[in-house]
Coordinates of N, CA and C in Angstrom, one line a residue:
M1 N 0.8 -1.2 0.0 CA 0.0 0.0 0.0 C 0.9 1.3 0.0
A2 N 2.0 1.2 0.7 CA 2.9 2.4 0.8 C 3.4 2.7 -0.6
D3 N 3.8 1.6 -1.3 CA 4.4 1.8 -2.6 C 3.3 2.4 -3.6
D4 N 2.1 1.9 -3.4 CA 1.0 2.3 -4.3 C 0.7 3.8 -4.0
S5 N 0.7 4.2 -2.7 CA 0.5 5.6 -2.4 C 1.6 6.5 -3.0
R6 N 2.8 6.0 -2.8 CA 3.9 6.8 -3.3 C 3.8 7.0 -4.9
A7 N 3.4 6.0 -5.6 CA 3.3 6.0 -7.0 C 2.1 7.0 -7.4
R8 N 1.0 6.9 -6.7 CA -0.1 7.8 -6.9 C 0.2 9.3 -6.7
I9 N 1.0 9.5 -5.7 CA 1.5 10.9 -5.4 C 2.3 11.4 -6.5
L10 N 3.2 10.6 -7.0 CA 4.1 11.0 -8.1 C 3.3 11.2 -9.4
R11 N 2.4 10.4 -9.7 CA 1.6 10.6 -10.9 C 0.8 11.8 -10.8
T12 N 0.1 12.0 -9.7 CA -0.7 13.2 -9.5 C 0.1 14.5 -9.5
A13 N 1.2 14.5 -8.9 CA 2.1 15.7 -8.8 C 2.6 16.0 -10.2
L14 N 3.0 15.0 -11.0 CA 3.5 15.2 -12.3 C 2.4 15.8 -13.2
D15 N 1.2 15.3 -13.1 CA 0.1 15.9 -13.9 C -0.1 17.4 -13.5
L16 N -0.1 17.7 -12.2 CA -0.4 19.1 -11.8 C 0.8 20.0 -12.2
F17 N 2.0 19.5 -11.9 CA 3.2 20.3 -12.2 C 3.3 20.6 -13.7
A18 N 3.0 19.6 -14.6 CA 3.1 19.8 -16.0 C 2.1 20.7 -16.5
E19 N 0.9 20.7 -15.9 CA -0.2 21.6 -16.3 C 0.0 23.0 -15.8
R20 N 0.4 23.2 -14.6 CA 0.4 24.6 -14.0 C 1.7 25.0 -13.5
G21 N 2.7 24.2 -13.4 CA 4.0 24.6 -12.9 C 4.2 24.2 -11.4
Y22 N 5.4 24.0 -11.1 CA 5.8 23.5 -9.8 C 5.4 24.5 -8.7
H23 N 5.7 25.7 -8.9 CA 5.5 26.7 -7.8 C 4.1 27.0 -7.5
T24 N 3.2 26.7 -8.4 CA 1.7 27.1 -8.1 C 1.0 25.9 -7.5
V25 N 1.6 24.8 -7.4 CA 0.9 23.6 -6.8 C 1.4 23.3 -5.4
S26 N 0.5 23.2 -4.5 CA 0.9 23.0 -3.1 C 0.8 21.5 -2.7
V27 N 1.5 21.1 -1.7 CA 1.5 19.7 -1.2 C 0.0 19.4 -0.8
R28 N -0.7 20.3 -0.2 CA -2.0 20.0 0.2 C -2.9 19.7 -1.0
E29 N -2.7 20.4 -2.1 CA -3.5 20.2 -3.3 C -3.2 18.8 -3.8
I30 N -2.0 18.4 -3.8 CA -1.6 17.1 -4.3 C -2.3 16.0 -3.4
A31 N -2.2 16.2 -2.1 CA -2.8 15.3 -1.2 C -4.3 15.1 -1.4
E32 N -5.0 16.3 -1.6 CA -6.4 16.2 -1.9 C -6.8 15.4 -3.2
Q33 N -5.9 15.7 -4.2 CA -6.2 15.0 -5.5 C -6.0 13.5 -5.3
V34 N -5.0 13.1 -4.5 CA -4.7 11.7 -4.3 C -5.7 11.0 -3.4
G35 N -6.3 11.8 -2.5 CA -7.2 11.2 -1.5 C -6.4 10.9 -0.2
L36 N -5.4 11.6 0.1 CA -4.6 11.4 1.3 C -4.5 12.7 2.1
T37 N -4.1 12.6 3.3 CA -3.8 13.8 4.1 C -2.5 14.4 3.7
K38 N -2.3 15.7 4.0 CA -1.0 16.3 3.7 C 0.1 15.6 4.5
T39 N -0.2 15.2 5.7 CA 0.7 14.5 6.6 C 1.2 13.2 5.9
A40 N 0.2 12.5 5.3 CA 0.6 11.2 4.6 C 1.5 11.4 3.4
V41 N 1.3 12.5 2.7 CA 2.2 12.9 1.6 C 3.5 13.2 2.1
L42 N 3.6 14.0 3.2 CA 4.9 14.4 3.7 C 5.6 13.2 4.3
Y43 N 4.9 12.1 4.7 CA 5.6 10.9 5.2 C 6.4 10.3 4.1
H44 N 5.9 10.3 2.9 CA 6.7 9.8 1.7 C 7.7 10.8 1.2
F45 N 7.3 12.1 1.2 CA 8.2 13.1 0.6 C 8.2 14.3 1.6
P46 N 9.2 14.4 2.5 CA 9.2 15.4 3.5 C 9.1 16.8 3.0
N47 N 9.6 17.1 1.7 CA 9.5 18.4 1.1 C 9.0 18.2 -0.3
K48 N 8.4 19.3 -0.8 CA 7.9 19.3 -2.2 C 9.0 19.0 -3.2
S49 N 10.2 19.5 -2.8 CA 11.3 19.3 -3.7 C 11.7 17.9 -3.8
D50 N 11.4 17.1 -2.8 CA 11.7 15.7 -2.8 C 10.8 15.0 -3.8
I51 N 9.6 15.5 -4.1 CA 8.8 14.9 -5.1 C 9.4 15.1 -6.5
V52 N 9.9 16.4 -6.7 CA 10.6 16.7 -8.0 C 11.8 15.8 -8.2
A53 N 12.6 15.6 -7.1 CA 13.8 14.7 -7.2 C 13.4 13.3 -7.6
A54 N 12.3 12.8 -7.0 CA 11.8 11.4 -7.4 C 11.3 11.4 -8.8
L55 N 10.7 12.4 -9.3 CA 10.2 12.5 -10.6 C 11.3 12.5 -11.7
V56 N 12.3 13.3 -11.4 CA 13.4 13.5 -12.4 C 14.4 12.3 -12.4
E57 N 14.5 11.5 -11.3 CA 15.5 10.5 -11.3 C 15.4 9.5 -12.4
P58 N 14.2 9.0 -12.8 CA 14.2 8.1 -14.0 C 14.7 8.7 -15.3
L59 N 14.4 10.0 -15.5 CA 14.9 10.7 -16.7 C 16.5 10.8 -16.6
L60 N 17.0 11.1 -15.5 CA 18.5 11.1 -15.3 C 19.1 9.8 -15.6
V61 N 18.5 8.7 -15.0 CA 19.1 7.4 -15.1 C 19.0 6.9 -16.5
D62 N 17.9 7.1 -17.2 CA 17.7 6.7 -18.6 C 18.7 7.5 -19.5
S63 N 18.8 8.8 -19.3 CA 19.7 9.6 -20.1 C 21.2 9.1 -19.9
E64 N 21.6 8.9 -18.7 CA 22.9 8.5 -18.4 C 23.2 7.1 -19.1
A65 N 22.2 6.2 -19.0 CA 22.4 4.9 -19.6 C 22.5 5.0 -21.1
A66 N 21.7 5.9 -21.7 CA 21.7 6.0 -23.2 C 23.1 6.6 -23.6
L67 N 23.7 7.5 -22.9 CA 25.0 8.0 -23.2 C 26.1 7.0 -23.0
A68 N 26.0 6.2 -21.9 CA 26.9 5.2 -21.7 C 26.9 4.2 -22.8
A69 N 25.8 3.8 -23.3 CA 25.7 2.9 -24.4 C 26.2 3.5 -25.7
A70 N 25.9 4.7 -25.9 CA 26.4 5.4 -27.1 C 27.9 5.5 -27.1
A71 N 28.5 5.7 -26.0 CA 30.0 5.9 -25.9 C 30.7 4.6 -26.3
R72 N 30.0 3.5 -26.3 CA 30.7 2.2 -26.7 C 30.5 2.0 -28.1
G73 N 30.0 2.9 -28.9 CA 29.9 2.7 -30.3 C 31.2 2.5 -31.1
R74 N 31.1 1.8 -32.2 CA 32.3 1.3 -32.9 C 33.1 2.5 -33.5
D75 N 32.4 3.6 -33.8 CA 33.2 4.7 -34.4 C 32.4 6.0 -34.1
A76 N 33.0 7.1 -34.4 CA 32.4 8.4 -34.1 C 31.1 8.6 -34.6
R77 N 30.9 8.2 -35.9 CA 29.6 8.3 -36.5 C 28.5 7.5 -35.8
A78 N 28.8 6.3 -35.5 CA 27.9 5.4 -34.8 C 27.5 6.0 -33.4
R79 N 28.6 6.5 -32.7 CA 28.3 7.1 -31.4 C 27.4 8.3 -31.5
R80 N 27.7 9.1 -32.5 CA 26.9 10.4 -32.7 C 25.4 10.0 -32.9
W81 N 25.1 9.1 -33.8 CA 23.7 8.8 -34.1 C 23.1 8.0 -33.0
S82 N 23.8 7.2 -32.2 CA 23.3 6.5 -31.1 C 22.9 7.5 -30.0
V83 N 23.6 8.6 -29.8 CA 23.2 9.6 -28.9 C 21.9 10.3 -29.3
V84 N 21.8 10.6 -30.6 CA 20.6 11.2 -31.1 C 19.4 10.3 -30.9
T85 N 19.4 9.1 -31.4 CA 18.3 8.2 -31.3 C 18.0 7.8 -29.8
G86 N 19.1 7.5 -29.1 CA 18.9 7.1 -27.7 C 18.2 8.2 -26.8
L87 N 18.8 9.4 -26.9 CA 18.2 10.5 -26.1 C 16.8 10.8 -26.5
L88 N 16.5 10.8 -27.8 CA 15.2 11.1 -28.3 C 14.2 10.1 -27.7
E89 N 14.5 8.8 -27.6 CA 13.6 7.9 -27.0 C 13.4 8.2 -25.5
V90 N 14.4 8.7 -24.9 CA 14.3 9.1 -23.5 C 13.3 10.3 -23.4
W91 N 13.6 11.3 -24.2 CA 12.7 12.5 -24.2 C 11.2 12.1 -24.5
L92 N 11.0 11.2 -25.4 CA 9.6 10.8 -25.8 C 9.0 10.1 -24.6
S93 N 9.8 9.3 -23.9 CA 9.3 8.5 -22.8 C 8.9 9.4 -21.6
H94 N 9.6 10.5 -21.5 CA 9.5 11.4 -20.3 C 8.9 12.8 -20.8
G95 N 8.1 12.8 -21.8 CA 7.6 14.0 -22.4 C 6.9 14.9 -21.4
Q96 N 6.1 14.3 -20.5 CA 5.3 15.1 -19.5 C 6.3 15.8 -18.6
L97 N 7.4 15.1 -18.2 CA 8.3 15.7 -17.3 C 9.0 16.9 -18.0
L98 N 9.3 16.8 -19.3 CA 9.8 17.9 -20.0 C 8.9 19.1 -20.1
R99 N 7.6 18.8 -20.2 CA 6.6 19.9 -20.2 C 6.6 20.6 -18.8
M100 N 6.8 19.8 -17.8 CA 6.9 20.4 -16.4 C 8.1 21.4 -16.4
Q101 N 9.2 20.9 -16.9 CA 10.4 21.8 -16.9 C 10.2 23.1 -17.7
M102 N 9.4 23.0 -18.8 CA 9.1 24.1 -19.6 C 8.4 25.2 -18.9
Q103 N 7.6 24.8 -17.9 CA 6.7 25.7 -17.1 C 7.6 26.7 -16.3
D104 N 8.5 26.1 -15.5 CA 9.3 27.0 -14.6 C 10.7 26.5 -14.2
Q105 N 11.2 25.6 -15.1 CA 12.6 25.1 -14.9 C 12.8 24.5 -13.5
A106 N 11.8 23.9 -12.9 CA 11.8 23.4 -11.6 C 12.8 22.2 -11.4
L107 N 13.0 21.5 -12.5 CA 13.9 20.3 -12.4 C 15.4 20.8 -12.2
S108 N 15.7 22.0 -12.5 CA 17.1 22.5 -12.3 C 17.3 23.2 -11.0
A109 N 16.3 23.3 -10.2 CA 16.4 24.0 -8.9 C 17.3 23.3 -7.9
D110 N 17.3 22.0 -7.9 CA 18.2 21.3 -7.0 C 19.6 21.3 -7.6
E111 N 20.6 21.6 -6.8 CA 22.0 21.7 -7.3 C 22.5 20.4 -7.9
A112 N 22.2 19.3 -7.1 CA 22.7 18.0 -7.6 C 22.0 17.6 -8.9
T113 N 20.7 17.8 -9.0 CA 20.0 17.5 -10.3 C 20.5 18.4 -11.4
F114 N 20.7 19.6 -11.1 CA 21.2 20.6 -12.2 C 22.6 20.1 -12.7
A115 N 23.5 19.7 -11.7 CA 24.8 19.2 -12.1 C 24.7 18.0 -13.0
R116 N 23.8 17.1 -12.7 CA 23.7 15.9 -13.6 C 23.1 16.2 -14.9
L117 N 22.1 17.1 -15.0 CA 21.5 17.6 -16.2 C 22.6 18.2 -17.1
R118 N 23.4 19.1 -16.5 CA 24.5 19.7 -17.2 C 25.5 18.7 -17.8
T119 N 25.9 17.8 -16.9 CA 26.8 16.7 -17.4 C 26.3 16.0 -18.5
I120 N 25.0 15.6 -18.5 CA 24.3 14.9 -19.6 C 24.4 15.7 -20.8
A121 N 24.0 17.0 -20.7 CA 24.0 17.9 -21.9 C 25.4 18.0 -22.5
L122 N 26.4 18.2 -21.7 CA 27.8 18.4 -22.2 C 28.4 17.1 -22.8
S123 N 28.1 16.0 -22.1 CA 28.6 14.7 -22.6 C 27.9 14.4 -23.9
A124 N 26.6 14.6 -24.0 CA 25.9 14.3 -25.3 C 26.5 15.2 -26.4
Q125 N 26.7 16.5 -26.2 CA 27.2 17.3 -27.2 C 28.6 16.9 -27.6
E126 N 29.4 16.5 -26.7 CA 30.8 16.0 -27.0 C 30.7 14.8 -27.9
L127 N 29.8 13.9 -27.6 CA 29.7 12.7 -28.4 C 29.2 13.0 -29.8
I128 N 28.2 13.9 -29.9 CA 27.7 14.3 -31.2 C 28.7 15.0 -32.0
A129 N 29.5 15.9 -31.4 CA 30.5 16.6 -32.1 C 31.7 15.7 -32.6
G130 N 32.0 14.7 -31.8 CA 33.1 13.8 -32.1 C 34.5 14.4 -31.7
P131 N 35.5 13.5 -31.8 CA 36.8 13.9 -31.3 C 37.4 15.1 -32.1
R132 N 38.2 15.9 -31.5 CA 38.9 17.0 -32.1 C 38.0 17.9 -33.0
A133 N 36.8 18.1 -32.6 CA 35.8 18.9 -33.3 C 36.2 20.4 -33.3
D134 N 36.0 21.1 -34.4 CA 36.2 22.5 -34.4 C 35.0 23.3 -33.8
F135 N 35.1 24.6 -33.7 CA 34.1 25.4 -33.1 C 32.7 25.2 -33.8
T136 N 32.7 25.3 -35.1 CA 31.5 25.2 -35.9 C 30.8 23.9 -35.6
T137 N 31.6 22.8 -35.6 CA 31.0 21.5 -35.3 C 30.4 21.4 -33.9
R138 N 31.1 22.0 -33.0 CA 30.6 21.9 -31.6 C 29.3 22.7 -31.5
V139 N 29.2 23.8 -32.2 CA 28.0 24.6 -32.2 C 26.9 23.8 -32.8
R140 N 27.2 23.1 -33.9 CA 26.1 22.3 -34.5 C 25.7 21.2 -33.6
A141 N 26.6 20.6 -32.9 CA 26.3 19.5 -31.9 C 25.3 20.1 -30.8
A142 N 25.6 21.3 -30.4 CA 24.7 21.9 -29.4 C 23.3 22.2 -30.0
Q143 N 23.2 22.5 -31.2 CA 22.0 22.7 -31.9 C 21.2 21.4 -32.0
V144 N 21.9 20.4 -32.4 CA 21.2 19.1 -32.5 C 20.7 18.6 -31.1
Y145 N 21.5 18.8 -30.1 CA 21.0 18.4 -28.7 C 19.7 19.1 -28.4
A146 N 19.7 20.4 -28.6 CA 18.5 21.2 -28.2 C 17.3 20.8 -29.1
A147 N 17.6 20.4 -30.3 CA 16.5 20.1 -31.2 C 15.8 18.8 -30.9
L148 N 16.4 18.0 -30.0 CA 15.8 16.7 -29.6 C 14.7 16.9 -28.6
S149 N 14.8 17.8 -27.7 CA 13.9 17.9 -26.6 C 12.8 18.9 -26.8
D150 N 13.1 20.0 -27.4 CA 12.1 21.1 -27.5 C 10.9 20.7 -28.3
P151 N 11.1 20.0 -29.5 CA 9.9 19.6 -30.2 C 9.0 18.6 -29.5
V152 N 9.6 17.8 -28.6 CA 8.8 16.8 -27.8 C 7.8 17.6 -26.9
V153 N 8.2 18.8 -26.4 CA 7.3 19.6 -25.6 C 6.3 20.4 -26.4
I154 N 6.8 21.0 -27.5 CA 6.0 21.9 -28.3 C 4.9 21.2 -29.1
F155 N 5.3 20.0 -29.6 CA 4.4 19.2 -30.4 C 3.9 17.9 -29.7
A156 N 3.6 18.1 -28.4 CA 3.3 16.9 -27.6 C 2.0 16.3 -28.0
D157 N 1.1 17.0 -28.8 CA -0.2 16.4 -29.2 C 0.0 15.6 -30.5
R158 N 1.1 15.5 -31.1 CA 1.3 14.8 -32.3 C 1.6 13.3 -32.0
P159 N 1.3 12.4 -32.8 CA 1.6 11.0 -32.6 C 3.1 10.8 -32.5
A160 N 3.5 9.9 -31.6 CA 5.0 9.7 -31.3 C 5.7 9.3 -32.6
D161 N 5.2 8.4 -33.4 CA 5.9 8.0 -34.6 C 6.1 9.2 -35.6
E162 N 5.1 10.0 -35.7 CA 5.2 11.2 -36.6 C 6.3 12.2 -36.1
L163 N 6.2 12.4 -34.8 CA 7.1 13.3 -34.1 C 8.5 12.8 -34.2
R164 N 8.7 11.5 -33.9 CA 10.1 11.0 -34.0 C 10.7 11.1 -35.4
E165 N 9.9 10.8 -36.4 CA 10.4 10.9 -37.8 C 10.8 12.3 -38.1
A166 N 10.0 13.3 -37.7 CA 10.3 14.7 -38.1 C 11.5 15.1 -37.3
I167 N 11.7 14.8 -36.1 CA 12.8 15.2 -35.3 C 14.1 14.6 -35.8
L168 N 14.1 13.3 -36.2 CA 15.2 12.6 -36.7 C 15.6 13.2 -38.1
D169 N 14.6 13.5 -38.9 CA 14.9 14.1 -40.2 C 15.6 15.5 -40.0
G170 N 15.2 16.3 -39.0 CA 15.9 17.5 -38.7 C 17.3 17.3 -38.3
A171 N 17.5 16.2 -37.4 CA 18.9 15.9 -36.9 C 19.8 15.5 -38.1
R172 N 19.2 14.7 -39.0 CA 20.0 14.3 -40.2 C 20.4 15.5 -41.0
R173 N 19.5 16.5 -41.2 CA 19.8 17.6 -42.0 C 20.9 18.5 -41.3
L174 N 20.9 18.6 -40.0 CA 21.9 19.3 -39.3 C 23.3 18.6 -39.3
L175 N 23.2 17.3 -39.2 CA 24.5 16.5 -39.1 C 25.0 16.2 -40.5
G176 N 24.2 16.2 -41.5 CA 24.6 15.8 -42.9 C 24.3 14.4 -43.2
D177 N 24.6 14.0 -44.4 CA 24.3 12.7 -44.9 C 24.9 11.6 -44.1
S178 N 26.1 11.8 -43.5 CA 26.8 10.7 -42.8 C 26.0 10.2 -41.6
A179 N 25.2 11.1 -41.0 CA 24.4 10.7 -39.9 C 23.3 9.7 -40.4
A180 N 22.7 9.9 -41.5 CA 21.6 9.0 -42.0 C 22.2 7.7 -42.3
Q181 N 23.4 7.6 -42.8 CA 24.0 6.3 -43.2 C 24.2 5.4 -42.0
S182 N 24.3 5.9 -40.8 CA 24.5 5.1 -39.7 C 23.2 4.7 -39.0
D183 N 22.1 4.9 -39.6 CA 20.8 4.6 -39.0 C 20.0 3.6 -40.0
P184 N 20.6 2.4 -40.2 CA 20.0 1.5 -41.1 C 18.7 0.7 -40.6
V185 N 18.5 0.8 -39.3 CA 17.4 -0.1 -38.7 C 16.2 0.8 -38.4
P186 N 15.0 0.5 -38.8 CA 13.8 1.3 -38.4 C 13.7 1.4 -36.9
L187 N 13.3 2.6 -36.5 CA 13.3 2.9 -35.1 C 12.0 2.4 -34.5
P188 N 12.1 1.8 -33.3 CA 10.8 1.3 -32.6 C 10.0 2.4 -32.1
A189 N 8.7 2.2 -31.8 CA 7.9 3.2 -31.3 C 8.3 3.6 -29.9
A190 N 8.0 4.8 -29.5 CA 8.3 5.3 -28.2 C 7.6 4.5 -27.2
V191 N 8.2 4.1 -26.1 CA 7.6 3.3 -25.1 C 8.0 3.9 -23.7
P192 N 7.3 3.5 -22.7 CA 7.6 4.1 -21.4 C 8.9 3.4 -20.8
T193 N 9.6 4.1 -20.0 CA 10.7 3.6 -19.2 C 10.2 3.5 -17.8
T194 N 10.8 4.4 -17.0 CA 10.4 4.4 -15.6 C 9.5 5.5 -15.2
S195 N 9.0 6.3 -16.2 CA 8.0 7.3 -15.9 C 6.8 6.8 -15.2
P196 N 6.3 7.4 -14.2 CA 5.2 6.8 -13.4 C 3.8 6.9 -14.0
N197 N 3.7 7.6 -15.2 CA 2.3 7.8 -15.7 C 2.2 7.3 -17.1
R198 N 3.1 6.4 -17.6 CA 3.0 6.0 -18.9 C 2.8 4.5 -18.9
R199 N 2.0 4.0 -20.0 CA 1.8 2.6 -20.1 C 2.2 2.2 -21.6
G200 N 2.7 1.0 -21.8 CA 3.0 0.5 -23.1 C 3.7 -0.8 -23.1
R201 N 4.6 -1.1 -24.1 CA 5.2 -2.4 -24.2 C 6.0 -2.7 -22.9
P202 N 5.8 -4.0 -22.4 CA 6.5 -4.4 -21.2 C 8.0 -4.3 -21.4
G203 N 8.8 -4.1 -20.3 CA 10.2 -4.0 -20.4 C 10.9 -5.1 -19.8
A204 N 10.2 -6.3 -19.6 CA 10.8 -7.4 -18.9 C 11.8 -8.1 -19.8
M205 N 13.0 -8.4 -19.2 CA 14.0 -9.2 -19.9 C 14.6 -10.2 -18.9
T206 N 14.7 -11.5 -19.3 CA 15.3 -12.5 -18.5 C 16.8 -12.3 -18.4
S207 N 17.5 -12.9 -17.5 CA 18.9 -12.8 -17.4 C 19.6 -13.3 -18.6
E208 N 19.0 -14.4 -19.2 CA 19.6 -14.9 -20.4 C 19.5 -14.0 -21.6
M209 N 18.4 -13.3 -21.7 CA 18.2 -12.3 -22.7 C 19.2 -11.1 -22.5
I210 N 19.4 -10.7 -21.3 CA 20.3 -9.6 -21.0 C 21.7 -10.0 -21.4
E211 N 22.1 -11.2 -21.0 CA 23.5 -11.6 -21.3 C 23.6 -11.7 -22.8
S212 N 22.6 -12.2 -23.6 CA 22.7 -12.3 -25.0 C 22.8 -10.9 -25.6
A213 N 22.0 -10.0 -25.1 CA 22.0 -8.6 -25.6 C 23.4 -8.0 -25.4
R214 N 24.0 -8.3 -24.2 CA 25.3 -7.7 -23.9 C 26.3 -8.2 -24.9
R215 N 26.3 -9.5 -25.2 CA 27.3 -10.1 -26.2 C 27.0 -9.5 -27.6
M216 N 25.8 -9.2 -28.0 CA 25.5 -8.6 -29.3 C 26.0 -7.2 -29.3
R217 N 25.8 -6.5 -28.2 CA 26.3 -5.1 -28.1 C 27.8 -5.1 -28.2
D218 N 28.5 -6.0 -27.5 CA 30.0 -6.0 -27.5 C 30.5 -6.4 -28.8
S219 N 29.8 -7.1 -29.6 CA 30.2 -7.5 -30.9 C 30.1 -6.4 -32.0
G220 N 29.4 -5.3 -31.5 CA 29.3 -4.1 -32.4 C 27.9 -3.9 -33.1
R221 N 27.0 -4.8 -32.7 CA 25.7 -4.6 -33.3 C 25.0 -3.4 -32.8
P222 N 24.3 -2.6 -33.7 CA 23.6 -1.4 -33.2 C 22.6 -1.6 -32.1
I223 N 22.4 -0.7 -31.2 CA 21.5 -0.9 -30.1 C 20.1 -1.0 -30.6
E224 N 19.7 -0.2 -31.6 CA 18.4 -0.3 -32.2 C 18.0 -1.7 -32.7
E225 N 19.0 -2.3 -33.3 CA 18.8 -3.7 -33.9 C 18.6 -4.7 -32.7
I226 N 19.4 -4.5 -31.7 CA 19.2 -5.5 -30.5 C 17.9 -5.3 -29.9
A227 N 17.5 -4.0 -29.7 CA 16.2 -3.8 -29.0 C 15.0 -4.3 -29.8
A228 N 15.1 -4.2 -31.2 CA 14.1 -4.7 -32.0 C 14.0 -6.2 -31.9
E229 N 15.2 -6.9 -31.8 CA 15.2 -8.3 -31.8 C 14.5 -8.9 -30.5
F230 N 14.7 -8.2 -29.4 CA 14.1 -8.6 -28.2 C 12.8 -8.0 -27.9
D231 N 12.3 -7.1 -28.8 CA 11.0 -6.5 -28.7 C 10.9 -5.7 -27.4
V232 N 11.9 -4.9 -27.1 CA 11.9 -4.0 -26.0 C 12.3 -2.6 -26.5
S233 N 12.1 -1.6 -25.7 CA 12.5 -0.2 -26.1 C 14.0 -0.1 -25.9
R234 N 14.6 0.8 -26.6 CA 16.0 1.1 -26.4 C 16.3 1.6 -25.0
A235 N 15.4 2.4 -24.4 CA 15.6 2.9 -23.1 C 15.6 1.7 -22.1
T236 N 14.7 0.7 -22.3 CA 14.7 -0.5 -21.4 C 16.0 -1.2 -21.6
L237 N 16.5 -1.4 -22.8 CA 17.7 -2.1 -23.1 C 18.9 -1.4 -22.4
Y238 N 19.0 -0.1 -22.6 CA 20.0 0.7 -22.0 C 20.0 0.4 -20.5
R239 N 18.8 0.5 -19.9 CA 18.8 0.4 -18.4 C 19.2 -1.0 -17.9
R240 N 18.7 -2.0 -18.7 CA 19.0 -3.4 -18.3 C 20.5 -3.7 -18.4
L241 N 21.1 -3.2 -19.5 CA 22.6 -3.5 -19.7 C 23.4 -2.7 -18.7
S242 N 22.9 -1.4 -18.4 CA 23.6 -0.6 -17.4 C 23.6 -1.3 -16.0
K243 N 22.4 -1.8 -15.7 CA 22.2 -2.4 -14.3 C 23.1 -3.6 -14.2
Q244 N 23.1 -4.4 -15.3 CA 23.9 -5.6 -15.3 C 25.4 -5.3 -15.1
T245 N 25.9 -4.3 -15.8 CA 27.3 -3.9 -15.7 C 27.6 -3.4 -14.3
S246 N 26.7 -2.7 -13.6 CA 26.9 -2.2 -12.3 C 27.0 -3.3 -11.2
E247 N 26.3 -4.4 -11.6 CA 26.3 -5.5 -10.6 C 27.5 -6.5 -10.7
L248 N 28.3 -6.3 -11.8 CA 29.4 -7.2 -12.0 C 30.6 -6.8 -11.1

């Protein structure tokens, strides 16, 4: 019951924060919407900022896992496009959280969270730019990174497949033809990762599947191809492989 209450608090808070912004929503209002007392909400989250920290953690974990997987790419071009496709799936999976950020930048208020978001942004841009990039290339990498998340927020009412295709087309144009050549596998539909308010394709993988996926990744197979073979999202695959590595 405690876990269920915690999940309901997070879902309700995210809905309210995304609609009206973090600063205009009170803990009491969240409690009323969930059907709990304010004291019960504070039992799970002593401060309203703790709710935000819990909401943003899956986005941070999924983003860091996507970058870690991209960094293992066979060459600079593969790493670049893996960042683009991997992070886009994360943004699509956490679109409501991004809409909350658009309201009042609440996700960046906590210093530790801001530091991780900054590291994610800089690491992604470095991988997109590639080694020994000149200034123009680094600027283009920053443009590509920004172009991945903003459309997810602005065009949230569009179907995910249509939005994904348009965003990736824009990234290809910014990066040039070489980017498109490293994307031979059709991209899977956006699916939920750890966001508390999304439903979709299950992310279950057995230990045997994870080990097989790890061997495929280490042999140089694209992450998109591996995810399609096991019928899971790339975000799920990133998270499972990252978790397995941390347990070794």
